[in-house]
Short mmCIF file of C-alpha atoms in Angstrom, two decimals:
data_model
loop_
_atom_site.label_atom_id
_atom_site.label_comp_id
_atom_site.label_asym_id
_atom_site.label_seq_id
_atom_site.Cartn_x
_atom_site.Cartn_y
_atom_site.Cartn_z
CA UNK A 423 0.00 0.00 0.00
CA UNK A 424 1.60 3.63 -1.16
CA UNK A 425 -0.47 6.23 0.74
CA UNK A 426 -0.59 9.73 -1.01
CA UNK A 427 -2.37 12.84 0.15
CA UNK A 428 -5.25 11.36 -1.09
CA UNK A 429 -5.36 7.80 -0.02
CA UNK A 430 -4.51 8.81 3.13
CA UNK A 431 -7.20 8.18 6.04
CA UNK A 432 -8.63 11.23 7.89
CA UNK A 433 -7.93 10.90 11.34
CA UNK A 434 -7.58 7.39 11.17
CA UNK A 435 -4.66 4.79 12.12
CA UNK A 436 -2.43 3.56 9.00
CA UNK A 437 -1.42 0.18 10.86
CA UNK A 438 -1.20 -0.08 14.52
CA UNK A 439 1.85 2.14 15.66
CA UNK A 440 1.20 5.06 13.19
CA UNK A 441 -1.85 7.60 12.69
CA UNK A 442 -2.77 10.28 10.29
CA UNK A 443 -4.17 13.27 11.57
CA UNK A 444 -6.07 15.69 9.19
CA UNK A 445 -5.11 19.19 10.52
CA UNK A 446 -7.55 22.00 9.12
CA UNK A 447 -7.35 24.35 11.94
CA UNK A 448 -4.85 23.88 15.14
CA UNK A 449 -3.44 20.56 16.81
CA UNK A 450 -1.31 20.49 19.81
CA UNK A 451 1.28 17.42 19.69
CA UNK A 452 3.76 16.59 21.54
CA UNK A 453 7.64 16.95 20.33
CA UNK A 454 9.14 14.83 18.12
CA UNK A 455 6.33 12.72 17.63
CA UNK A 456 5.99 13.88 13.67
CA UNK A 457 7.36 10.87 11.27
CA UNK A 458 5.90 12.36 8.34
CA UNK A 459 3.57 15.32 6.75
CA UNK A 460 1.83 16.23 3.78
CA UNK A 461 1.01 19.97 3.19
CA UNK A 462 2.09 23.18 4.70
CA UNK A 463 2.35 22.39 8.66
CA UNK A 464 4.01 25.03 10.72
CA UNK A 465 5.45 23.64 14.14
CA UNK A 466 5.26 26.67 16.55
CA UNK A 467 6.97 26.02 19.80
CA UNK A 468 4.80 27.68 22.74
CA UNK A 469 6.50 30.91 23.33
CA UNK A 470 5.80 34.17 23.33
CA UNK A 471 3.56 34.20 20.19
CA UNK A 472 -0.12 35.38 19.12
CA UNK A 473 -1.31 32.25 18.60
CA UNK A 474 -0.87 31.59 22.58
CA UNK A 475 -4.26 32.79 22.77
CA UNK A 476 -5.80 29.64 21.61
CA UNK A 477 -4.03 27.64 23.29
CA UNK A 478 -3.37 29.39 27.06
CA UNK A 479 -7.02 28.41 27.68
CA UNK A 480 -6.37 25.15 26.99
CA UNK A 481 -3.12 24.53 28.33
CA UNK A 482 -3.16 24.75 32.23
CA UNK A 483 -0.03 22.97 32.91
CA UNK A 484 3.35 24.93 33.12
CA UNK A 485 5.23 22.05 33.74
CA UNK A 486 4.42 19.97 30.72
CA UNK A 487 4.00 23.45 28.18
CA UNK A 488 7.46 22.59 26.31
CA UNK A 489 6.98 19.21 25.88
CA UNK A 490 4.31 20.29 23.39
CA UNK A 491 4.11 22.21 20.01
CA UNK A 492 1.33 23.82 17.94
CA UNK A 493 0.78 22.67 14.55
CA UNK A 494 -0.81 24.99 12.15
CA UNK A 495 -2.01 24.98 8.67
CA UNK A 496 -3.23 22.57 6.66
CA UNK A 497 -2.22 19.10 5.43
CA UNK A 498 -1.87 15.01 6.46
CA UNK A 499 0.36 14.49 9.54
CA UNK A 500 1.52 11.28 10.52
CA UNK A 501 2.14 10.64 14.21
CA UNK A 502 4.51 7.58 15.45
CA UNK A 503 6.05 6.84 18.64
CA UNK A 504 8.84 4.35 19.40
CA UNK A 505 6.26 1.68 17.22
CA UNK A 506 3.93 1.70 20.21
CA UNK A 507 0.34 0.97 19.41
CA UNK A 508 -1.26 4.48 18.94
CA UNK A 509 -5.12 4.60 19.77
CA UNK A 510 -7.42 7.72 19.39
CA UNK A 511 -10.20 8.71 21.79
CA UNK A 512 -12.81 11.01 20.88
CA UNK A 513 -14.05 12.68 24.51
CA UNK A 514 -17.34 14.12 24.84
CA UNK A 515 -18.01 16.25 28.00
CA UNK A 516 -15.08 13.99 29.22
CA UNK A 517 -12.74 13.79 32.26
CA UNK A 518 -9.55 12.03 31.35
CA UNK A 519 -5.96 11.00 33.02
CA UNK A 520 -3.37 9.76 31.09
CA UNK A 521 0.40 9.90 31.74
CA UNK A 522 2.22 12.55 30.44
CA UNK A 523 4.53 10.45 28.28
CA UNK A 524 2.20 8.68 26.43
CA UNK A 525 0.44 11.91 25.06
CA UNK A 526 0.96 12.02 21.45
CA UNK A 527 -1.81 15.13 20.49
CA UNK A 528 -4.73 16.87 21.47
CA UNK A 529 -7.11 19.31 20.44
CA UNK A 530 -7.26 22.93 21.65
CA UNK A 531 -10.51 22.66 22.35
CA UNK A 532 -9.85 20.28 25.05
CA UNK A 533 -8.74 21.48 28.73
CA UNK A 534 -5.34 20.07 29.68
CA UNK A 535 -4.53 20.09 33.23
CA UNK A 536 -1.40 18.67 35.64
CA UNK A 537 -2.92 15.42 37.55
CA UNK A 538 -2.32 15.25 41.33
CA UNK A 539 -0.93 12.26 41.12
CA UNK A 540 2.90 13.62 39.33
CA UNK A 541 3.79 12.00 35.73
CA UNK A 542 -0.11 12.07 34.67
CA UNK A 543 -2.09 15.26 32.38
CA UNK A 544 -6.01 15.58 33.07
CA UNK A 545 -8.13 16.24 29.88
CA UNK A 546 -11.64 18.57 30.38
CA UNK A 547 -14.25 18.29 27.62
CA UNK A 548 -14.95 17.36 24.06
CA UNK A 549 -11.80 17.15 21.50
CA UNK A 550 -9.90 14.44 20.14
CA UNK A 551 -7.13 12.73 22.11
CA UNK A 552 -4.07 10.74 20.78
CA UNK A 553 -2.42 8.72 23.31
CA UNK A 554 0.02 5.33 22.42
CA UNK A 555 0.40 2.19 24.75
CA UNK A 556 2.83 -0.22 25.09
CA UNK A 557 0.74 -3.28 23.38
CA UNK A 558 -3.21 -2.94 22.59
CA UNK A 559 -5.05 -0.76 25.57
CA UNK A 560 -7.16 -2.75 28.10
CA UNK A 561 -10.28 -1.01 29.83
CA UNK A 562 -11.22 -2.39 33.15
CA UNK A 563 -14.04 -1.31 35.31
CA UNK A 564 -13.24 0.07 38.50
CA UNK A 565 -12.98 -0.44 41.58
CA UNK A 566 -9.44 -2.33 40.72
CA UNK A 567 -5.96 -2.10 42.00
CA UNK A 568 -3.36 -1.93 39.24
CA UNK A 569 0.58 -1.62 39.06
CA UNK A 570 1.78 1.70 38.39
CA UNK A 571 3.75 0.82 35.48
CA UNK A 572 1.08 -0.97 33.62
CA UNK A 573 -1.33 1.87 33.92
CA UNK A 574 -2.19 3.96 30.95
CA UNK A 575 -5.23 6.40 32.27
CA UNK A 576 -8.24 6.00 34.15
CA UNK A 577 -11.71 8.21 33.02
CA UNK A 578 -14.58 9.67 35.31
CA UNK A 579 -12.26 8.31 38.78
CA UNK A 580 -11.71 10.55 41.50
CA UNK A 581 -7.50 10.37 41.86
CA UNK A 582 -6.38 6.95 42.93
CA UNK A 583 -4.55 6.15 46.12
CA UNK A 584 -1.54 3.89 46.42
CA UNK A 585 -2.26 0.58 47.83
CA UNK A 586 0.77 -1.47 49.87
CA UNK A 587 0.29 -5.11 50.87
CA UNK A 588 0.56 -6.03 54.26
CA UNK A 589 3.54 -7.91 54.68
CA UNK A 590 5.55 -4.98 52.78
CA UNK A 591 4.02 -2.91 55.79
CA UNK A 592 5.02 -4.66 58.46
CA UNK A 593 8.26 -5.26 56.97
CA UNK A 594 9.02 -1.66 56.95
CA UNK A 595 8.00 -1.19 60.72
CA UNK A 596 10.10 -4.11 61.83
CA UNK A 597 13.61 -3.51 61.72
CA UNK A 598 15.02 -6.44 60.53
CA UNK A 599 12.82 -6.55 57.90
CA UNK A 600 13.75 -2.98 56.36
CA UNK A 601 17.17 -3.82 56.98
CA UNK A 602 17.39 -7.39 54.73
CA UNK A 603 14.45 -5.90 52.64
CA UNK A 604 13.01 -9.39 52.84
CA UNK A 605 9.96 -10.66 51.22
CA UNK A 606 9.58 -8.60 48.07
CA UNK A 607 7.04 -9.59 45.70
CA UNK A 608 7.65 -6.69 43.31
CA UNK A 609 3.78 -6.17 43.94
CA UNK A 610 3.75 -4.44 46.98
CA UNK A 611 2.62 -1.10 45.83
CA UNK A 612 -0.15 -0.80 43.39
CA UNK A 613 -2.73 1.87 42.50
CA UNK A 614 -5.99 1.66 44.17
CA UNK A 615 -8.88 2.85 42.61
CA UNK A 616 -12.28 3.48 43.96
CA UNK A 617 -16.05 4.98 42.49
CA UNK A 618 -17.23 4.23 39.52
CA UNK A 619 -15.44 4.51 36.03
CA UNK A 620 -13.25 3.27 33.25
CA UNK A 621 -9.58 2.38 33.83
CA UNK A 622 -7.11 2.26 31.05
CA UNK A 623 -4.40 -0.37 31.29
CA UNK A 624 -1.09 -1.08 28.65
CA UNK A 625 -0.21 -4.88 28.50
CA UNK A 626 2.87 -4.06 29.54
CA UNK A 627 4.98 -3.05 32.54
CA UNK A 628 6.48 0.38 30.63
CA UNK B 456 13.61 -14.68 -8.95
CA UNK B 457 14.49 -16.28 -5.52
CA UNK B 458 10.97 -16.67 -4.01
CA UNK B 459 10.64 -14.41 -0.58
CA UNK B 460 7.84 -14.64 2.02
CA UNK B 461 7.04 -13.67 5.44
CA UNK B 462 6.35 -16.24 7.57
CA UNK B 463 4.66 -13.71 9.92
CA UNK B 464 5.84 -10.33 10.10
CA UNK B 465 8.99 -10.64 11.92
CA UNK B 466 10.08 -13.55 10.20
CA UNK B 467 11.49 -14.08 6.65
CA UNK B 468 11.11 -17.19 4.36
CA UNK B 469 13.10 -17.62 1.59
CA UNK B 470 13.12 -21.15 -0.54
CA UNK B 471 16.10 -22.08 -2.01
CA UNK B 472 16.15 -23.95 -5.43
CA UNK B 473 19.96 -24.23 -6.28
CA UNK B 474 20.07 -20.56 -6.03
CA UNK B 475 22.07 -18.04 -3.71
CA UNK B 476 20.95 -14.49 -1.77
CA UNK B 477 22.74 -12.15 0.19
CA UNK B 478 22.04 -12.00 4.24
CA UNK B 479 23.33 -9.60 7.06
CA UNK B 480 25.53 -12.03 8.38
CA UNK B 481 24.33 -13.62 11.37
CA UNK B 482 20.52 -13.20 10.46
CA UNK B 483 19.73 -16.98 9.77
CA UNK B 484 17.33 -18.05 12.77
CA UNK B 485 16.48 -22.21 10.69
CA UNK B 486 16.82 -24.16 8.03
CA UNK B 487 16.12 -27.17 6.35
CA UNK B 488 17.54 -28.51 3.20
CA UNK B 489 21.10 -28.14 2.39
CA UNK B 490 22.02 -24.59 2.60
CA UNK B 491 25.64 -23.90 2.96
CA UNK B 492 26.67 -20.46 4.89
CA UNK B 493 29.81 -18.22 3.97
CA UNK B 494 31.53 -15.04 4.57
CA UNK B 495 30.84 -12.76 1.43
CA UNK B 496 34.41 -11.87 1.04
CA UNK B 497 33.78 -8.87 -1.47
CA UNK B 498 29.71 -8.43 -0.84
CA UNK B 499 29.37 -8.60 -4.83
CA UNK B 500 30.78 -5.39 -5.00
CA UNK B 501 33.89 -6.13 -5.76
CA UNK B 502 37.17 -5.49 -4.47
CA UNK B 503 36.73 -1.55 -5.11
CA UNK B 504 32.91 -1.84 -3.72
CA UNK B 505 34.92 -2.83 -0.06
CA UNK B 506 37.36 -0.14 -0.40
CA UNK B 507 34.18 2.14 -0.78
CA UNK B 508 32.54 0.65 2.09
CA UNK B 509 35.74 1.07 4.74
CA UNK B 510 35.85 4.41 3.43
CA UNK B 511 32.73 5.90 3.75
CA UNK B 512 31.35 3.31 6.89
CA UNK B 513 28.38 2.37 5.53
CA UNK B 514 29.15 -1.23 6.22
CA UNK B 515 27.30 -4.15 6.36
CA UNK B 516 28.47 -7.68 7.08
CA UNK B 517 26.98 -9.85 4.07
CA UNK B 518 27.23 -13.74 3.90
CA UNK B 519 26.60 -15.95 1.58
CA UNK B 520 23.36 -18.47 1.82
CA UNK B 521 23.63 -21.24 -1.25
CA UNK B 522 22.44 -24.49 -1.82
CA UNK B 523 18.48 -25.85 -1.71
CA UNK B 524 15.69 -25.91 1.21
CA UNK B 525 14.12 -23.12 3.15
CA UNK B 526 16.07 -21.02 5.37
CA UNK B 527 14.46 -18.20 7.91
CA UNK B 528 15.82 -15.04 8.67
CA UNK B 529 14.86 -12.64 11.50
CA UNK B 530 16.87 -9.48 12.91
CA UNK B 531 15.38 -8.52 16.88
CA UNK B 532 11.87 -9.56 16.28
CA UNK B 533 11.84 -6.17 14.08
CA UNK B 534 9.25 -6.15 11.52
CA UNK B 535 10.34 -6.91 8.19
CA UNK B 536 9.09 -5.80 4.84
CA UNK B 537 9.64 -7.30 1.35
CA UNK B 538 10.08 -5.09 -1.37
CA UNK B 539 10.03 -6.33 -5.18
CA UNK B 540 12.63 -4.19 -7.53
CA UNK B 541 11.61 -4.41 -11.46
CA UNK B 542 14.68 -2.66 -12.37
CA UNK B 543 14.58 -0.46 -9.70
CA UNK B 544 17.28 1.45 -7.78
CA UNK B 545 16.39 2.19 -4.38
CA UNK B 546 18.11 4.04 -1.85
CA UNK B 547 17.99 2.38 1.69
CA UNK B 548 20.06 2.54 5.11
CA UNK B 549 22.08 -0.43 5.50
CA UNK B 550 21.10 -0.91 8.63
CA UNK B 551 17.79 -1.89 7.51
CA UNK B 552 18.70 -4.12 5.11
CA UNK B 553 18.41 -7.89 6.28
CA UNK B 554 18.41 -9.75 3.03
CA UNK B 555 18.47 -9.60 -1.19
CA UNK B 556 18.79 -11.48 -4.17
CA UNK B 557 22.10 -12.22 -5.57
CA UNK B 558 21.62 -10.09 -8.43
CA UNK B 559 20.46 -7.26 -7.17
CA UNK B 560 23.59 -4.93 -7.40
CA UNK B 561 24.19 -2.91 -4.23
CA UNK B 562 26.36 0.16 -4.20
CA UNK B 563 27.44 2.89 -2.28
CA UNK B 564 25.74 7.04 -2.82
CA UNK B 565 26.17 9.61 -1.83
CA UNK B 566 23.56 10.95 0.92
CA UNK B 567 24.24 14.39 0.81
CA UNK B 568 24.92 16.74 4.12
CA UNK B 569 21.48 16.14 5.09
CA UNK B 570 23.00 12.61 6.13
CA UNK B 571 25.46 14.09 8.84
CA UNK B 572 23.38 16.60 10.37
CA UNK B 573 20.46 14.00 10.95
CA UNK B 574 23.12 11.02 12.46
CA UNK B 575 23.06 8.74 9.21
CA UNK B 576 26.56 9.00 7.90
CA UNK B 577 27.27 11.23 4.93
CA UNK B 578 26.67 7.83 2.37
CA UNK B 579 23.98 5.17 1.98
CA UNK B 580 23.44 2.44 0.16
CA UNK B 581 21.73 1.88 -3.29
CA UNK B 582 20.19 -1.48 -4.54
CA UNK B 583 19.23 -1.90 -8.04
CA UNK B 584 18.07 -4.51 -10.41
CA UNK B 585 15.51 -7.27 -10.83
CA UNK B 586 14.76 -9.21 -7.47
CA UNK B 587 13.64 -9.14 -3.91
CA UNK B 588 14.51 -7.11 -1.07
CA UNK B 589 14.04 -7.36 2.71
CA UNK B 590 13.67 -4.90 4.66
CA UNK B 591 13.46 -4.88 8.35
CA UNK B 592 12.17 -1.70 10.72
CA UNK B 593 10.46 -1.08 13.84
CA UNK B 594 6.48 -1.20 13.69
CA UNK B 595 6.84 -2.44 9.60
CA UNK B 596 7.56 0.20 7.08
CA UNK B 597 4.98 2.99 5.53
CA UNK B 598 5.01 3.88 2.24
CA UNK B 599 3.89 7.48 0.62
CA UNK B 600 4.19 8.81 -3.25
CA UNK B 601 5.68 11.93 -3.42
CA UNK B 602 4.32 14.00 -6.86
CA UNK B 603 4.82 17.21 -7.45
CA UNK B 604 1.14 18.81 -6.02
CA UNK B 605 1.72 18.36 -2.14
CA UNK B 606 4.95 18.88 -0.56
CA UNK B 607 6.00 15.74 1.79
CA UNK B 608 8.33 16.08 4.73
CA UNK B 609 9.58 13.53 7.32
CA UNK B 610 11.19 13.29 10.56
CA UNK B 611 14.84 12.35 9.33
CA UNK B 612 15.44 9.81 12.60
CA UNK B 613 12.22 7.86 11.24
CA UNK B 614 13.44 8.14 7.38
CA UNK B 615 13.96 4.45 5.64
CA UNK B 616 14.44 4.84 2.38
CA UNK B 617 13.00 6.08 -0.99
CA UNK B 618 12.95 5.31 -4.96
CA UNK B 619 12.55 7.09 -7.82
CA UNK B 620 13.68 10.47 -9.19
CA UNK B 621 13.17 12.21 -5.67
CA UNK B 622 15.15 15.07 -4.84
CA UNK B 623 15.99 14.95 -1.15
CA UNK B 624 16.43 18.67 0.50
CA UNK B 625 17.04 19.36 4.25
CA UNK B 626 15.07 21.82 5.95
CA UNK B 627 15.86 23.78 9.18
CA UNK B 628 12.80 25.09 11.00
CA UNK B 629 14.90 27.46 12.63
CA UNK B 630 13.40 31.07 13.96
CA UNK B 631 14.60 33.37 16.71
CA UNK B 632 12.57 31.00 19.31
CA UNK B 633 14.93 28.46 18.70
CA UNK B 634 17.68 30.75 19.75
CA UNK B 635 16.46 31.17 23.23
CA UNK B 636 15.28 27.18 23.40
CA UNK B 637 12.28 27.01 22.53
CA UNK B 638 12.46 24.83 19.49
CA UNK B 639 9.74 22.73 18.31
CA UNK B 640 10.90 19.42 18.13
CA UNK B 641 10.77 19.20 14.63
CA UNK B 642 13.18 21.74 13.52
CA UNK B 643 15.06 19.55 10.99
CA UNK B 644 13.16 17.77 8.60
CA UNK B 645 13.86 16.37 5.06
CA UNK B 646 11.65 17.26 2.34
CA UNK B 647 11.05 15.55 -1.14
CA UNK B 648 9.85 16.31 -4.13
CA UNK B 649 9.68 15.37 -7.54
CA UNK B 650 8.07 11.38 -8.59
CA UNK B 651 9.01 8.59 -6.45
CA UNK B 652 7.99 6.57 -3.42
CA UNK B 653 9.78 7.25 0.41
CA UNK B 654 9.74 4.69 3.38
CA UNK B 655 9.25 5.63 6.97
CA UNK B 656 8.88 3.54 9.77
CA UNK B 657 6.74 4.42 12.69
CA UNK B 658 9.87 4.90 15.07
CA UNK B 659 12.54 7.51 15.90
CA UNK B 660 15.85 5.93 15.64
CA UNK B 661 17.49 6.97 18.66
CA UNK B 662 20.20 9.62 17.70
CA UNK B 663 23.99 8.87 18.68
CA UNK B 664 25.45 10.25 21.67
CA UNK B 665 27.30 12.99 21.15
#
């Protein structure tokens, strides 16, 4: 299959680890994510620039504003990252976590805030989201607990907790047992979630 | 034509009746059949061709599979791509290259500057002729036309390869933001035009340390 500017799928995936993105107005990706684009795209860091008035609104998070640029114009722009399975969600009225590294774009018309929980971007309201995974993306009802590494994003959940088994505990308060570090699963910490709502999960521990 | 097929995507298949193909050496995961291995001594370049290769460092350790039976290669459980030349030339990194037929020439070309600045060498390599070509790249490799009504531009760490009469021109996105360190992320890019095919695979090649 030879794509051209025509074959090419709007806003759709090309295979599993790539997706083309049909920019008309303004996009907001993340750096270096770009493998390939047809048509006159302008990459605008965000700086000190008029078009920071679309997107201050919509990005609230100071410590995640250079990881992303603005692309503007018009044309096909293919997104790819480290040949991880790339997935689009299209949020209505939404209320989204996913970590920071595995944002690949978003609309401006989406909110984009810091998580509490460090490492993880909160997404307000209806736009399209790009996010990849390490392997397809599992959804699991909550309540669940999950390992922090395996977790992609979780959806209309208050913030989780962290969860540590009970042997790990009493480990830590006994002396000897902080000191030889004894009875390690590798499971002793995982993220507990509570209420009701989606959680996103990689199948992988990346 | 030597017949090549993927026995799923990170695995190639090549049948061997009497005939001979080029490997990277150390590629061969099985066989069957009687298939004799050796060191290409001269890659089917020649004695000159090696020169050309020490020279410029875009090397690639060939051998030799001969003989008849099946044989399967594989290279890192990368995904691996066959492309058919009709009296082609393409132009393709020879670290992506994992296997060809035996007369398929391969040569060395100049890359242009482009090649330093983006971390590919100065040179890559050329294949040309009637026969098969594997390919191998992370996440299988994309194809796009370039013709002369949109412009096409790609990340140069993602770049593959291309065929055709493409020019090749490097582009720095550079402006006064960059200055002060704000750059986008995408400030070099290499940008084709003319009538031809490129090949990108969905991955950055992580640039060398320097």
């Amino acid at each position: 299959m030879i794509y051209n500017y025509e074959t090419l799928p709007d806003n759709d995936n090309l295979n599993n680890y790539s997706y083309c993105l049909n920019v008309v107005n303004q996009m907001i990706i993340t750096k270096g994510k770009m493998i390939a684009y047809y048509g006159m795209l302008r990459f605008e860091a965000i700086g000190v620039n008029l078009l920071d008035l679309i997107v201050q609104e919509s990005l609230n998070t100071p410590r995640y504003g250079n990881n992303f640029v603005v692309v503007t114009g018009q044309g096909k722009l293919v997104l790819g990252d480290r040949a991880c399975e790339i997935a689009s969600y299209d949020l209505e009225d939404a209320h989204l976590t996913v970590k920071a590294s595995r944002v690949l774009a978003f609309s401006p018309s989406l909110i984009c805030q810091e998580s509490t929980l460090a490492g993880y971007l909160t997404f307000l309201g209806t736009g399209q989201l790009i996010a990849s995974s390490n392997g397809p993306v599992v959804f699991l009802e909550a309540p669940a607990k999950v390992d922090p590494d395996a977790i992609l994003g979780w959806a209309d959940l208050p913030s989780p907790s962290y969860h540590y088994d009970y042997e790990y505990i009493k480990d830590v308060f006994s002396a000897v047992g902080s000191l030889a570090g004894l009875k390690k699963s590798g499971e002793e910490r995982q993220l507990n979630f509570t209420g009701k709502g989606t959680i996103l999960i990689q199948s992988s521990e990346q | 034509m030597t017949s090549f097929a993927l026995k799923n995507d990170r695995l190639l298949q090549v049948a061997l009746d009497n005939e001979e193909i080029l490997a990277t050496a150390g590629s061969m995961v099985a066989c069957s059949g009687n298939i004799k291995f050796e060191k290409a001594l001269l890659g089917g370049e020649g004695l000159f061709g090696v020169l050309k290769r020490k020279v410029t460092t875009e090397q690639f350790e060939l051998m030799c599979v001969k003989g008849s039976g099946i044989v399967y290669f594989a290279n890192k459980a990368q995904e691996i791509s066959i492309l058919p030349l009709n009296n082609e030339k393409v132009f393709i990194e020879s670290n992506s290259l994992l296997a060809f037929d035996k007369n398929l020439k391969t040569n060395v070309a100049f890359a242009g500057i482009a090649g330093a600045t983006s971390g590919q060498g100065l040179f890559t390599t050329t294949v040309e002729g009637i026969g098969h070509v594997a390919v191998i790249s992370q996440g299988g490799i994309l194809a796009f036309e370039v013709n002369g009504i949109y412009p096409f531009c790609v990340d140069p760490d993602a770049f593959i390869g291309y065929q055709g009469n493409v020019q090749k021109e490097f582009i720095f996105d550079v402006n006064w933001k960059t200055m002060i360190g704000e750059n986008s992320g995408e400030s070099y890019q290499l940008k084709f035009t003319g009538q031809g095919i490129v090949y990108i695979q969905a991955a950055e090649r992580p640039r060398p340390k320097s």
